[in-house]
Coordinates of N, CA and C in Angstrom, one line a residue:
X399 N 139.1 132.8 22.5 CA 140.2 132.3 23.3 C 140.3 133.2 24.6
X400 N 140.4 132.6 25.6 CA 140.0 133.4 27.2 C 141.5 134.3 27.1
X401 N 142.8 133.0 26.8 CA 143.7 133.5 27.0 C 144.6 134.8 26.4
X402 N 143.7 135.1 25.1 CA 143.7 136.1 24.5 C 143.4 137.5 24.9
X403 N 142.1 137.5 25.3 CA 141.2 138.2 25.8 C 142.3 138.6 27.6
X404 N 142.6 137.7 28.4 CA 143.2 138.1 29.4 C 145.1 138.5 28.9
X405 N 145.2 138.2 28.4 CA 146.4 139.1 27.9 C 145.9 140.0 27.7
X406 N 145.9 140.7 26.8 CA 145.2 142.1 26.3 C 144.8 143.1 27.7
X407 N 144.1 141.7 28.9 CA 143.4 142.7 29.8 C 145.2 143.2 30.7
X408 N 145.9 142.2 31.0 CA 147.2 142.0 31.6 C 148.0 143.1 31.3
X409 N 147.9 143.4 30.0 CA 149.2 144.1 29.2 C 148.4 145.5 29.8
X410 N 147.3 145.3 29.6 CA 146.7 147.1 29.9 C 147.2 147.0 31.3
X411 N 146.7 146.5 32.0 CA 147.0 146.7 33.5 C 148.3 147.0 34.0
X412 N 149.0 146.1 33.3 CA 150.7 146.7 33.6 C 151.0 147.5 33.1
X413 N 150.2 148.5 31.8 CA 150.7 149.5 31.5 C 150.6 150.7 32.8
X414 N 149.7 150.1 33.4 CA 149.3 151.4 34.6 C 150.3 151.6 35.9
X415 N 150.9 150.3 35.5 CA 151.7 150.1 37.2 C 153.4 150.6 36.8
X416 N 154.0 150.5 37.8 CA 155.8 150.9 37.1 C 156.7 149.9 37.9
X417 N 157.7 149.3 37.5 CA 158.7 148.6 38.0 C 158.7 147.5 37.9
X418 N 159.0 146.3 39.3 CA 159.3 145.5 38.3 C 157.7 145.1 38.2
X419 N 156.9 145.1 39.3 CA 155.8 144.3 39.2 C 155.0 144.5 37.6
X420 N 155.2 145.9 36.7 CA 154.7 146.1 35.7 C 155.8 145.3 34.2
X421 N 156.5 144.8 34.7 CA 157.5 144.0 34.1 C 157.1 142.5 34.3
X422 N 156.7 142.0 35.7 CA 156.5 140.6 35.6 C 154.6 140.4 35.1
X423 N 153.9 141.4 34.9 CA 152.6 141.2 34.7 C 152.6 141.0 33.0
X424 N 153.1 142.4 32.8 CA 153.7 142.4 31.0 C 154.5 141.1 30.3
X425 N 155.0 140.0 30.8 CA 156.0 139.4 30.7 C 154.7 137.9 30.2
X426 N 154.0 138.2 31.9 CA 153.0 136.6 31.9 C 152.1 136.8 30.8
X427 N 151.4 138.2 30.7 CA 150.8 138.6 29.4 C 150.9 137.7 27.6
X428 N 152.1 138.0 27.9 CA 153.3 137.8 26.5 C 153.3 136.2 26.2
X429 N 153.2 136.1 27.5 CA 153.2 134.5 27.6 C 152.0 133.8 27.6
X430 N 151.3 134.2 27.6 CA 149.9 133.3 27.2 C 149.3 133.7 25.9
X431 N 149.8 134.7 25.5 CA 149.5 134.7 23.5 C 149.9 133.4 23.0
X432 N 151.1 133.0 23.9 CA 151.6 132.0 23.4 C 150.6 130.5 23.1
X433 N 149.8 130.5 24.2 CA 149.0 129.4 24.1 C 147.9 129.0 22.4
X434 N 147.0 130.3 22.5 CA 146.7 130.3 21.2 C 147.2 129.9 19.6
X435 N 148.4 130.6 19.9 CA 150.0 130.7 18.7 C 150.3 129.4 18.7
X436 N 150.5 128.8 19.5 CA 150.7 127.0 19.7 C 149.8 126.5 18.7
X437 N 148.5 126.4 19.4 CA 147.7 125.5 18.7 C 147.3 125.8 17.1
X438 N 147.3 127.4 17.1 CA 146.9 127.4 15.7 C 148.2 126.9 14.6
X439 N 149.3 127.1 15.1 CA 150.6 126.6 14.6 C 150.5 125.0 14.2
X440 N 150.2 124.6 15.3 CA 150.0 122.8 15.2 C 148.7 122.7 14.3
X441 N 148.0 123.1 14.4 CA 146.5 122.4 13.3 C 146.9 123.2 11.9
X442 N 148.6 123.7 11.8 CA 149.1 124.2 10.2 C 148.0 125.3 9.8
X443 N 147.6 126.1 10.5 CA 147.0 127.3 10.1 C 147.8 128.5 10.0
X444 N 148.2 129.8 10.2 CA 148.3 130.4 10.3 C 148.6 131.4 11.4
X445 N 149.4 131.1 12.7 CA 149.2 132.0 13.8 C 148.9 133.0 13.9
X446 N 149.8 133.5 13.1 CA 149.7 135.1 13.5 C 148.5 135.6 12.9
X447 N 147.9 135.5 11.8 CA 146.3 135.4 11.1 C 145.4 135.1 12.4
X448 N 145.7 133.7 13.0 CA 144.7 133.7 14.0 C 144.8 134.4 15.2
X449 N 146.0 134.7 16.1 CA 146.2 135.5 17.1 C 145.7 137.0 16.7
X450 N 145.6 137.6 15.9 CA 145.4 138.7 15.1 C 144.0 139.0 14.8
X451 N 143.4 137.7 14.7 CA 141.6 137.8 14.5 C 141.0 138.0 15.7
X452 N 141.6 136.8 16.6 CA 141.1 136.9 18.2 C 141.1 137.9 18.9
X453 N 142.8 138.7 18.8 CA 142.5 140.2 19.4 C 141.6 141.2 19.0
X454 N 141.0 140.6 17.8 CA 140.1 142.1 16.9 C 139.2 143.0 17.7
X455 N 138.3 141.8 18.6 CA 136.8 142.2 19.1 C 137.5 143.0 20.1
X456 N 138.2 142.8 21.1 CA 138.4 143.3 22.2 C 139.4 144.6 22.0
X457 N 139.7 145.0 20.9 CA 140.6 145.8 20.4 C 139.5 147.0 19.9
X458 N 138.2 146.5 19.2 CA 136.8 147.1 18.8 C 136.0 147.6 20.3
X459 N 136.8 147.4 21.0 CA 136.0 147.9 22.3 C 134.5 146.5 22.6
X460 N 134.8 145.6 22.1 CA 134.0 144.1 22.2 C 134.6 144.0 24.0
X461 N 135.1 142.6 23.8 CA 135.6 142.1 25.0 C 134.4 141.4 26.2
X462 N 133.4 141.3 25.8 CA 132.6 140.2 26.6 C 132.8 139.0 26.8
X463 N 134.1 138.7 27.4 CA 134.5 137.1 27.7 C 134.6 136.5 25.9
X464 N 134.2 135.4 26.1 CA 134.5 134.7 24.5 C 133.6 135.2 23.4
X465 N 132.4 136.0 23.9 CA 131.4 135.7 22.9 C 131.5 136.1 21.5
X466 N 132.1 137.4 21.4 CA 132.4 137.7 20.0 C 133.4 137.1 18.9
X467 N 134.1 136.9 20.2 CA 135.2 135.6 19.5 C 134.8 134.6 18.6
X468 N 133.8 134.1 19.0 CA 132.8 132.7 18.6 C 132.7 133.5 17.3
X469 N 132.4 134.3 16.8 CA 132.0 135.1 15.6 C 133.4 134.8 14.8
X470 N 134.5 134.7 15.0 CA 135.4 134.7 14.5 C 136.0 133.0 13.8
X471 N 136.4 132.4 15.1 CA 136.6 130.7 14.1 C 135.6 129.9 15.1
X472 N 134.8 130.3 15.6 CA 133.9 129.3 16.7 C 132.9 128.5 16.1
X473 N 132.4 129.3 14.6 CA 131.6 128.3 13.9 C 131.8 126.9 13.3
X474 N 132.9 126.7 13.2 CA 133.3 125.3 12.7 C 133.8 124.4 13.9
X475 N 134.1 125.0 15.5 CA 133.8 124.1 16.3 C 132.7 123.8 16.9
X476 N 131.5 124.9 16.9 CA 130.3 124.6 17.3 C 129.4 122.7 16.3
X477 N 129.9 123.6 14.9 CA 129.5 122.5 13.9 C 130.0 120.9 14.6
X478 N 131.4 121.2 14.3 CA 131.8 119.9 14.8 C 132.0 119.7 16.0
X479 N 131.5 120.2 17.0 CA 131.2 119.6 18.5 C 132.6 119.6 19.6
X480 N 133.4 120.8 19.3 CA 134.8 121.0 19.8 C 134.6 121.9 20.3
X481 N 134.4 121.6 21.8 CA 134.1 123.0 22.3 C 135.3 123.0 24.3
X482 N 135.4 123.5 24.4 CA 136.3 124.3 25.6 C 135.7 124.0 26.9
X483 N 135.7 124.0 27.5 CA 134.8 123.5 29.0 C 135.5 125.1 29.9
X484 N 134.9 125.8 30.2 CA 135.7 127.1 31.2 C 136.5 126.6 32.1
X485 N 135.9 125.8 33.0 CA 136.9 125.1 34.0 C 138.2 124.7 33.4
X486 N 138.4 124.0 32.3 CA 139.4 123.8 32.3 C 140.4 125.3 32.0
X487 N 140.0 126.4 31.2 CA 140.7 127.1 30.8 C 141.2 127.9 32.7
X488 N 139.9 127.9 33.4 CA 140.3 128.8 34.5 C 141.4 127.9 35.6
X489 N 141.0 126.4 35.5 CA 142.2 125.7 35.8 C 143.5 125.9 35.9
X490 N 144.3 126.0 34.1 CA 145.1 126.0 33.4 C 146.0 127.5 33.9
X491 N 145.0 128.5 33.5 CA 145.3 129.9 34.1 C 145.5 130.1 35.3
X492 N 144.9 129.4 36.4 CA 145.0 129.5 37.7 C 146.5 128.6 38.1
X493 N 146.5 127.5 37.7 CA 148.2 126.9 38.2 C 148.6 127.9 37.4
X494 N 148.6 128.1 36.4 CA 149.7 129.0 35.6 C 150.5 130.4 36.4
X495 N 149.2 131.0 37.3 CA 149.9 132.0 37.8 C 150.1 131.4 38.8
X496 N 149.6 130.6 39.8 CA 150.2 130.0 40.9 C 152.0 129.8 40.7
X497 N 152.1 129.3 39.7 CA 153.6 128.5 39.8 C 154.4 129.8 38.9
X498 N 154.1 131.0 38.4 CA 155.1 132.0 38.4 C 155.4 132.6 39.7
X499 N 153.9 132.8 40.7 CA 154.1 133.9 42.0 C 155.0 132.4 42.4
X500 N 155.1 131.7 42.3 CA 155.8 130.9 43.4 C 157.6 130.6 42.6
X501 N 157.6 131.4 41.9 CA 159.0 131.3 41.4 C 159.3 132.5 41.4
X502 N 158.3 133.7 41.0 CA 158.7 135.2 41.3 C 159.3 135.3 43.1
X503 N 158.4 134.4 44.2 CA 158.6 134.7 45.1 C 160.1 134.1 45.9
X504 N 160.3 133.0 45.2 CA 161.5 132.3 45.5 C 162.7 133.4 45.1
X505 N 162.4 134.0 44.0 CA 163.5 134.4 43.8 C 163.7 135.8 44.3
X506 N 163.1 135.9 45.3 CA 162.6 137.6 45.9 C 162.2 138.5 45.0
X507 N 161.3 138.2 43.5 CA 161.1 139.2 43.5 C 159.8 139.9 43.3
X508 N 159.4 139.1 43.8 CA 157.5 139.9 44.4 C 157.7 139.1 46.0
X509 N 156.7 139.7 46.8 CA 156.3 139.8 48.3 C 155.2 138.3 48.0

């Protein structure tokens, strides 16, 4: 899950900064675990079991984009032909931060 993997990277990153910008980076972070948490919730799995597996690799000092992930629940989508397109995830992530900077900036509080 990319979105996984880029939180994790988010949360570190804002640990390095201070104020608010290390508050609105931590915040967007938090908020795309959420994405994951969604779906495993809806297909009646277990979230936090799966949000918890995904973080593993990258937590192990892994962190190569998705690949180790795939080691995790990626075998029963490969089986059955369910697979992610990048574009769409860099899409999704890309409006996503577009339309916070554009609400952080309305509201003065990023440049």
């Amino acid at each position: 899950a990319p979105e996984v993997e880029l939180s994790i990277k988010l949360a570190q990153f804002a640990a390095s900064l201070s104020g608010v910008e290390s508050h609105c980076i931590k915040a967007f972070a938090e908020a795309l675990e959420i994405i994951p948490f969604t779906l495993a919730e809806n297909a009646g799995l277990s979230p936090i079991n799966i949000v918890t597996e995904l973080e593993e690799p990258t937590f192990r000092g892994g962190g190569d984009g998705g690949y180790q992930r795939e080691e995790v629940l990626h075998h029963q989508h490969h089986e059955e032909n369910v697979l992610q397109p990048l574009l769409v995830s860099i899409s999704a992530i890309t409006l996503a931060s577009e339309t916070v900077r554009s609400i952080l900036k309305i509201d003065d509080i990023v440049n």
